PDB file of C-alpha atoms in Angstrom:
ATOM      1  CA  MET A  22     -66.274  23.625  28.162  1.00  0.00           C
ATOM      2  CA  ALA A  23     -67.741  24.297  31.586  1.00  0.00           C
ATOM      3  CA  GLU A  24     -71.353  23.244  32.088  1.00  0.00           C
ATOM      4  CA  ARG A  25     -72.135  26.477  33.895  1.00  0.00           C
ATOM      5  CA  ALA A  26     -71.540  28.346  30.636  1.00  0.00           C
ATOM      6  CA  GLU A  27     -74.151  26.385  28.707  1.00  0.00           C
ATOM      7  CA  PRO A  28     -77.270  28.224  29.922  1.00  0.00           C
ATOM      8  CA  ARG A  29     -75.693  31.487  28.815  1.00  0.00           C
ATOM      9  CA  ASP A  30     -74.769  29.972  25.462  1.00  0.00           C
ATOM     10  CA  VAL A  31     -78.356  28.811  24.976  1.00  0.00           C
ATOM     11  CA  GLU A  32     -79.563  32.331  25.622  1.00  0.00           C
ATOM     12  CA  LEU A  33     -76.949  33.761  23.272  1.00  0.00           C
ATOM     13  CA  LEU A  34     -78.095  31.473  20.464  1.00  0.00           C
ATOM     14  CA  ARG A  35     -81.707  32.424  21.104  1.00  0.00           C
ATOM     15  CA  ARG A  36     -80.799  36.101  20.831  1.00  0.00           C
ATOM     16  CA  LEU A  37     -78.578  35.431  17.817  1.00  0.00           C
ATOM     17  CA  ALA A  38     -81.472  33.728  16.028  1.00  0.00           C
ATOM     18  CA  ALA A  39     -83.511  36.869  16.669  1.00  0.00           C
ATOM     19  CA  GLY A  40     -80.854  38.986  14.970  1.00  0.00           C
ATOM     20  CA  ASP A  41     -78.967  40.263  18.021  1.00  0.00           C
ATOM     21  CA  GLU A  42     -75.480  41.209  16.745  1.00  0.00           C
ATOM     22  CA  ASP A  43     -74.103  41.696  20.243  1.00  0.00           C
ATOM     23  CA  ALA A  44     -75.053  38.115  21.115  1.00  0.00           C
ATOM     24  CA  PHE A  45     -73.203  36.909  18.039  1.00  0.00           C
ATOM     25  CA  LEU A  46     -70.042  38.784  19.029  1.00  0.00           C
ATOM     26  CA  VAL A  47     -70.106  37.360  22.555  1.00  0.00           C
ATOM     27  CA  PHE A  48     -70.665  33.826  21.292  1.00  0.00           C
ATOM     28  CA  TYR A  49     -67.936  34.262  18.678  1.00  0.00           C
ATOM     29  CA  ARG A  50     -65.375  35.514  21.174  1.00  0.00           C
ATOM     30  CA  ARG A  51     -66.176  32.661  23.546  1.00  0.00           C
ATOM     31  CA  HIS A  52     -65.780  29.855  21.019  1.00  0.00           C
ATOM     32  CA  GLN A  53     -63.564  31.162  18.215  1.00  0.00           C
ATOM     33  CA  GLY A  54     -60.260  30.165  19.816  1.00  0.00           C
ATOM     34  CA  GLY A  55     -61.186  26.565  20.551  1.00  0.00           C
ATOM     35  CA  LEU A  56     -62.820  26.167  17.169  1.00  0.00           C
ATOM     36  CA  TYR A  57     -59.733  27.459  15.389  1.00  0.00           C
ATOM     37  CA  ARG A  58     -57.465  25.021  17.247  1.00  0.00           C
ATOM     38  CA  PHE A  59     -59.770  22.154  16.358  1.00  0.00           C
ATOM     39  CA  ALA A  60     -59.832  23.154  12.688  1.00  0.00           C
ATOM     40  CA  LEU A  61     -56.060  23.612  12.640  1.00  0.00           C
ATOM     41  CA  HIS A  62     -55.413  20.153  14.048  1.00  0.00           C
ATOM     42  CA  MET A  63     -57.937  18.641  11.658  1.00  0.00           C
ATOM     43  CA  THR A  64     -56.753  20.361   8.480  1.00  0.00           C
ATOM     44  CA  GLY A  65     -53.094  21.026   9.260  1.00  0.00           C
ATOM     45  CA  ARG A  66     -53.166  24.406   7.530  1.00  0.00           C
ATOM     46  CA  PRO A  67     -53.630  27.736   9.363  1.00  0.00           C
ATOM     47  CA  GLU A  68     -55.232  29.434   6.370  1.00  0.00           C
ATOM     48  CA  THR A  69     -57.681  26.562   5.942  1.00  0.00           C
ATOM     49  CA  ALA A  70     -58.477  26.578   9.651  1.00  0.00           C
ATOM     50  CA  ALA A  71     -59.225  30.305   9.496  1.00  0.00           C
ATOM     51  CA  ASP A  72     -61.545  29.711   6.539  1.00  0.00           C
ATOM     52  CA  VAL A  73     -63.324  26.928   8.433  1.00  0.00           C
ATOM     53  CA  VAL A  74     -63.913  29.232  11.402  1.00  0.00           C
ATOM     54  CA  GLN A  75     -65.247  31.994   9.162  1.00  0.00           C
ATOM     55  CA  GLU A  76     -67.550  29.662   7.253  1.00  0.00           C
ATOM     56  CA  THR A  77     -68.743  28.030  10.470  1.00  0.00           C
ATOM     57  CA  PHE A  78     -69.838  31.280  12.056  1.00  0.00           C
ATOM     58  CA  MET A  79     -71.412  32.510   8.824  1.00  0.00           C
ATOM     59  CA  THR A  80     -73.431  29.298   8.738  1.00  0.00           C
ATOM     60  CA  LEU A  81     -74.301  29.730  12.400  1.00  0.00           C
ATOM     61  CA  MET A  82     -75.771  33.168  11.718  1.00  0.00           C
ATOM     62  CA  ARG A  83     -78.168  31.604   9.215  1.00  0.00           C
ATOM     63  CA  ALA A  84     -78.875  28.408  11.149  1.00  0.00           C
ATOM     64  CA  ALA A  85     -79.073  29.587  14.774  1.00  0.00           C
ATOM     65  CA  GLY A  86     -82.845  29.201  14.718  1.00  0.00           C
ATOM     66  CA  LYS A  87     -82.412  25.451  14.135  1.00  0.00           C
ATOM     67  CA  PHE A  88     -80.681  24.934  17.466  1.00  0.00           C
ATOM     68  CA  ASP A  89     -82.647  22.701  19.829  1.00  0.00           C
ATOM     69  CA  ALA A  90     -81.418  22.649  23.430  1.00  0.00           C
ATOM     70  CA  GLU A  91     -83.170  19.321  23.949  1.00  0.00           C
ATOM     71  CA  ARG A  92     -80.899  17.666  21.385  1.00  0.00           C
ATOM     72  CA  GLY A  93     -77.530  18.910  22.615  1.00  0.00           C
ATOM     73  CA  ALA A  94     -75.396  21.766  23.859  1.00  0.00           C
ATOM     74  CA  PRO A  95     -74.695  24.933  21.847  1.00  0.00           C
ATOM     75  CA  ALA A  96     -71.025  23.991  21.534  1.00  0.00           C
ATOM     76  CA  ALA A  97     -71.990  20.629  20.005  1.00  0.00           C
ATOM     77  CA  PHE A  98     -74.249  22.445  17.534  1.00  0.00           C
ATOM     78  CA  LEU A  99     -71.359  24.751  16.619  1.00  0.00           C
ATOM     79  CA  TYR A 100     -68.831  21.934  16.264  1.00  0.00           C
ATOM     80  CA  GLY A 101     -71.270  19.952  14.161  1.00  0.00           C
ATOM     81  CA  ILE A 102     -71.286  22.818  11.674  1.00  0.00           C
ATOM     82  CA  ALA A 103     -67.493  23.081  11.864  1.00  0.00           C
ATOM     83  CA  ARG A 104     -66.996  19.376  11.217  1.00  0.00           C
ATOM     84  CA  ASN A 105     -68.983  19.669   7.994  1.00  0.00           C
ATOM     85  CA  HIS A 106     -66.834  22.582   6.845  1.00  0.00           C
ATOM     86  CA  VAL A 107     -63.666  20.696   7.790  1.00  0.00           C
ATOM     87  CA  ARG A 108     -64.736  17.808   5.562  1.00  0.00           C
ATOM     88  CA  ARG A 109     -65.417  20.158   2.682  1.00  0.00           C
ATOM     89  CA  ALA A 110     -62.068  21.878   3.156  1.00  0.00           C
ATOM     90  CA  GLN A 111     -60.278  18.533   3.154  1.00  0.00           C
ATOM     91  CA  GLU A 112     -62.000  17.532  -0.066  1.00  0.00           C
ATOM     92  CA  LYS A 113     -60.868  20.774  -1.693  1.00  0.00           C
ATOM     93  CA  ASP A 114     -57.291  20.476  -0.497  1.00  0.00           C
ATOM     94  CA  ALA A 115     -55.847  17.186  -1.770  1.00  0.00           C
ATOM     95  CA  ARG A 116     -52.469  18.081  -0.278  1.00  0.00           C
ATOM     96  CA  TYR A 117     -53.893  17.426   3.179  1.00  0.00           C
ATOM     97  CA  ASN A 118     -53.399  13.675   2.715  1.00  0.00           C
ATOM     98  CA  ALA A 119     -50.183  13.935   0.694  1.00  0.00           C
ATOM     99  CA  LEU A 120     -47.560  15.130   3.147  1.00  0.00           C
ATOM    100  CA  PRO A 121     -44.019  14.966   1.701  1.00  0.00           C
ATOM    101  CA  GLU A 122     -41.450  12.513   3.017  1.00  0.00           C
ATOM    102  CA  ASP A 123     -38.830  15.170   3.724  1.00  0.00           C
ATOM    103  CA  GLY A 124     -41.166  17.291   5.853  1.00  0.00           C
ATOM    104  CA  THR A 125     -40.497  20.428   3.793  1.00  0.00           C
ATOM    105  CA  GLY A 126     -44.185  20.969   3.190  1.00  0.00           C
ATOM    106  CA  GLY A 127     -43.890  21.066  -0.602  1.00  0.00           C
ATOM    107  CA  ASN A 128     -45.125  23.897  -2.777  1.00  0.00           C
ATOM    108  CA  GLY A 129     -44.296  26.341  -0.027  1.00  0.00           C
ATOM    109  CA  ALA A 130     -46.875  24.936   2.387  1.00  0.00           C
ATOM    110  CA  ASN A 131     -47.005  26.533   5.805  1.00  0.00           C
ATOM    111  CA  GLN A 132     -45.217  24.424   8.424  1.00  0.00           C
ATOM    112  CA  ASN A 133     -47.176  25.671  11.437  1.00  0.00           C
ATOM    113  CA  GLY A 134     -49.678  22.851  11.070  1.00  0.00           C
ATOM    114  CA  PRO A 135     -49.894  19.363  12.602  1.00  0.00           C
ATOM    115  CA  ALA A 136     -46.147  18.805  12.984  1.00  0.00           C
ATOM    116  CA  LEU A 137     -45.666  21.611  15.474  1.00  0.00           C
ATOM    117  CA  HIS A 138     -48.941  21.006  17.248  1.00  0.00           C
ATOM    118  CA  VAL A 139     -48.374  17.281  17.604  1.00  0.00           C
ATOM    119  CA  GLU A 140     -44.950  18.073  18.983  1.00  0.00           C
ATOM    120  CA  ALA A 141     -46.567  20.463  21.453  1.00  0.00           C
ATOM    121  CA  ALA A 142     -48.675  17.609  22.789  1.00  0.00           C
ATOM    122  CA  PHE A 143     -45.484  16.086  24.170  1.00  0.00           C
ATOM    123  CA  ALA A 144     -43.825  19.332  25.255  1.00  0.00           C
ATOM    124  CA  GLY A 145     -42.174  19.333  28.656  1.00  0.00           C
ATOM    125  CA  GLU A 146     -41.837  15.549  28.861  1.00  0.00           C
ATOM    126  CA  GLY A 147     -38.309  15.319  27.448  1.00  0.00           C
ATOM    127  CA  VAL A 148     -39.251  12.430  25.165  1.00  0.00           C
ATOM    128  CA  PHE A 149     -37.791  13.760  21.930  1.00  0.00           C
ATOM    129  CA  GLU A 150     -34.050  14.194  21.604  1.00  0.00           C
ATOM    130  CA  GLY A 151     -31.874  14.830  18.544  1.00  0.00           C
ATOM    131  CA  LEU A 152     -32.637  12.799  15.452  1.00  0.00           C
ATOM    132  CA  ALA A 153     -34.986  10.480  17.313  1.00  0.00           C
ATOM    133  CA  ARG A 154     -37.121  13.468  18.259  1.00  0.00           C
ATOM    134  CA  ALA A 155     -37.305  14.817  14.696  1.00  0.00           C
ATOM    135  CA  GLU A 156     -38.027  11.367  13.306  1.00  0.00           C
ATOM    136  CA  ALA A 157     -40.820  10.683  15.767  1.00  0.00           C
ATOM    137  CA  VAL A 158     -42.466  14.050  15.149  1.00  0.00           C
ATOM    138  CA  GLN A 159     -42.377  13.551  11.383  1.00  0.00           C
ATOM    139  CA  TRP A 160     -43.844  10.059  11.537  1.00  0.00           C
ATOM    140  CA  LEU A 161     -46.479  11.053  14.061  1.00  0.00           C
ATOM    141  CA  ARG A 162     -47.530  14.018  11.962  1.00  0.00           C
ATOM    142  CA  GLN A 163     -47.980  11.831   8.925  1.00  0.00           C
ATOM    143  CA  ALA A 164     -49.790   9.102  10.851  1.00  0.00           C
ATOM    144  CA  VAL A 165     -52.266  11.463  12.525  1.00  0.00           C
ATOM    145  CA  GLY A 166     -52.882  13.215   9.220  1.00  0.00           C
ATOM    146  CA  ARG A 167     -53.862   9.935   7.579  1.00  0.00           C
ATOM    147  CA  LEU A 168     -56.291   8.740  10.211  1.00  0.00           C
ATOM    148  CA  PRO A 169     -59.925   8.400   9.131  1.00  0.00           C
ATOM    149  CA  GLN A 170     -61.986  11.462  10.014  1.00  0.00           C
ATOM    150  CA  HIS A 171     -63.812   9.994  13.024  1.00  0.00           C
ATOM    151  CA  TYR A 172     -60.555   8.781  14.559  1.00  0.00           C
ATOM    152  CA  ARG A 173     -58.687  12.009  13.965  1.00  0.00           C
ATOM    153  CA  GLU A 174     -61.473  13.963  15.662  1.00  0.00           C
ATOM    154  CA  VAL A 175     -61.092  12.107  18.955  1.00  0.00           C
ATOM    155  CA  VAL A 176     -57.278  12.218  18.810  1.00  0.00           C
ATOM    156  CA  THR A 177     -57.480  15.961  18.161  1.00  0.00           C
ATOM    157  CA  LEU A 178     -59.880  16.646  21.008  1.00  0.00           C
ATOM    158  CA  CYS A 179     -58.502  14.250  23.629  1.00  0.00           C
ATOM    159  CA  ASP A 180     -54.785  13.825  22.896  1.00  0.00           C
ATOM    160  CA  LEU A 181     -53.869  17.098  21.216  1.00  0.00           C
ATOM    161  CA  GLU A 182     -56.262  19.483  22.982  1.00  0.00           C
ATOM    162  CA  GLY A 183     -56.434  17.631  26.288  1.00  0.00           C
ATOM    163  CA  ARG A 184     -60.223  17.494  26.552  1.00  0.00           C
ATOM    164  CA  SER A 185     -61.883  14.859  28.695  1.00  0.00           C
ATOM    165  CA  TYR A 186     -63.856  11.994  27.200  1.00  0.00           C
ATOM    166  CA  GLY A 187     -67.032  13.693  28.384  1.00  0.00           C
ATOM    167  CA  GLU A 188     -66.141  16.993  26.744  1.00  0.00           C
ATOM    168  CA  ALA A 189     -65.226  15.286  23.483  1.00  0.00           C
ATOM    169  CA  ALA A 190     -68.445  13.275  23.558  1.00  0.00           C
ATOM    170  CA  ALA A 191     -70.479  16.445  24.058  1.00  0.00           C
ATOM    171  CA  LEU A 192     -68.773  18.228  21.169  1.00  0.00           C
ATOM    172  CA  LEU A 193     -69.096  15.245  18.837  1.00  0.00           C
ATOM    173  CA  ALA A 194     -72.664  14.493  19.960  1.00  0.00           C
ATOM    174  CA  CYS A 195     -71.917  10.841  20.654  1.00  0.00           C
ATOM    175  CA  PRO A 196     -71.714   8.591  23.744  1.00  0.00           C
ATOM    176  CA  VAL A 197     -68.613   8.632  25.929  1.00  0.00           C
ATOM    177  CA  GLY A 198     -68.152   4.952  25.169  1.00  0.00           C
ATOM    178  CA  THR A 199     -67.900   5.770  21.470  1.00  0.00           C
ATOM    179  CA  VAL A 200     -65.171   8.319  22.175  1.00  0.00           C
ATOM    180  CA  ARG A 201     -63.258   5.761  24.246  1.00  0.00           C
ATOM    181  CA  SER A 202     -63.490   3.028  21.623  1.00  0.00           C
ATOM    182  CA  ARG A 203     -62.558   5.354  18.760  1.00  0.00           C
ATOM    183  CA  LEU A 204     -59.634   6.767  20.706  1.00  0.00           C
ATOM    184  CA  ASN A 205     -58.335   3.324  21.620  1.00  0.00           C
ATOM    185  CA  ARG A 206     -58.602   2.216  18.010  1.00  0.00           C
ATOM    186  CA  ALA A 207     -56.955   5.411  16.763  1.00  0.00           C
ATOM    187  CA  ARG A 208     -54.049   4.941  19.171  1.00  0.00           C
ATOM    188  CA  ASP A 209     -53.641   1.339  18.036  1.00  0.00           C
ATOM    189  CA  ILE A 210     -53.508   2.492  14.419  1.00  0.00           C
ATOM    190  CA  LEU A 211     -50.978   5.205  15.266  1.00  0.00           C
ATOM    191  CA  LEU A 212     -48.747   2.853  17.212  1.00  0.00           C
ATOM    192  CA  GLU A 213     -48.823   0.326  14.392  1.00  0.00           C
ATOM    193  CA  LYS A 214     -47.848   3.020  11.888  1.00  0.00           C
ATOM    194  CA  LEU A 215     -45.199   4.547  14.137  1.00  0.00           C
ATOM    195  CA  ARG A 216     -43.265   1.384  14.993  1.00  0.00           C
ATOM    196  CA  PRO A 217     -41.370   1.246  11.665  1.00  0.00           C
ATOM    197  CA  ALA A 218     -39.959   4.702  12.453  1.00  0.00           C
ATOM    198  CA  GLY A 219     -37.532   3.138  14.911  1.00  0.00           C
ATOM    199  CA  ALA A 220     -36.375   3.927  18.426  1.00  0.00           C
ATOM    200  CA  GLY A 221     -37.564   7.517  18.316  1.00  0.00           C
ATOM    201  CA  THR A 222     -41.175   6.373  18.494  1.00  0.00           C
ATOM    202  CA  LYS A 223     -40.811   4.179  21.572  1.00  0.00           C
ATOM    203  CA  GLN A 224     -41.436   7.155  23.834  1.00  0.00           C
ATOM    204  CA  VAL A 225     -44.611   7.950  21.894  1.00  0.00           C
ATOM    205  CA  ALA A 226     -45.781   4.372  22.329  1.00  0.00           C
ATOM    206  CA  ALA A 227     -45.012   4.547  26.052  1.00  0.00           C
ATOM    207  CA  ARG A 228     -47.118   7.696  26.373  1.00  0.00           C
ATOM    208  CA  TRP A 229     -50.103   5.844  24.951  1.00  0.00           C
ATOM    209  CA  GLY A 230     -49.493   2.637  26.851  1.00  0.00           C
ATOM    210  CA  GLY A 231     -48.097   0.795  23.863  1.00  0.00           C
ATOM    211  CA  GLY A 232     -44.385   0.890  24.624  1.00  0.00           C
ATOM    212  CA  SER A 233     -42.184  -2.014  25.646  1.00  0.00           C
TER     213      SER A 233
END
């Protein structure tokens, strides 16, 4: 989220609030991809993530006039709306917090959710091999999926999407120090949950500074 883009985003929201459809399309194309990835990591279900994106932009069309540049960036305003829709989606989908032990997804659930995306966070590092790799991915998927909302948000933005602390803080409308403390706590929780998985998780711990 480059700062140089913000003045243009502010102008786009101003035009959007005035009913400019072209401004909406430009704003949508600029932010839809990142918003979808965030929703996918948060919900673990592609269809739910797509619904969150749709509902977020529909809400934005009605609420654009409420944006106040003095209170935060346009992207933070957008993600604030998205976070509310993510919470509602999670409440509607009880399966989000009930991932099966065998990793099959149960009830035909789509498997292109957190498991693959968490695995992608470690791609290219050669840390997962054979059974240890599969075991670590499964445990990590379950652990991330069970984090409290405010911890999962920072893990999603910083560890899974690779955003800086400053970028995450801007999107979550909170101080950088809050992002740091939440992320450290979230990593501690994950490491504590992952240790029983065995040797396959040692590489994950090492990545987060918790290995031995």
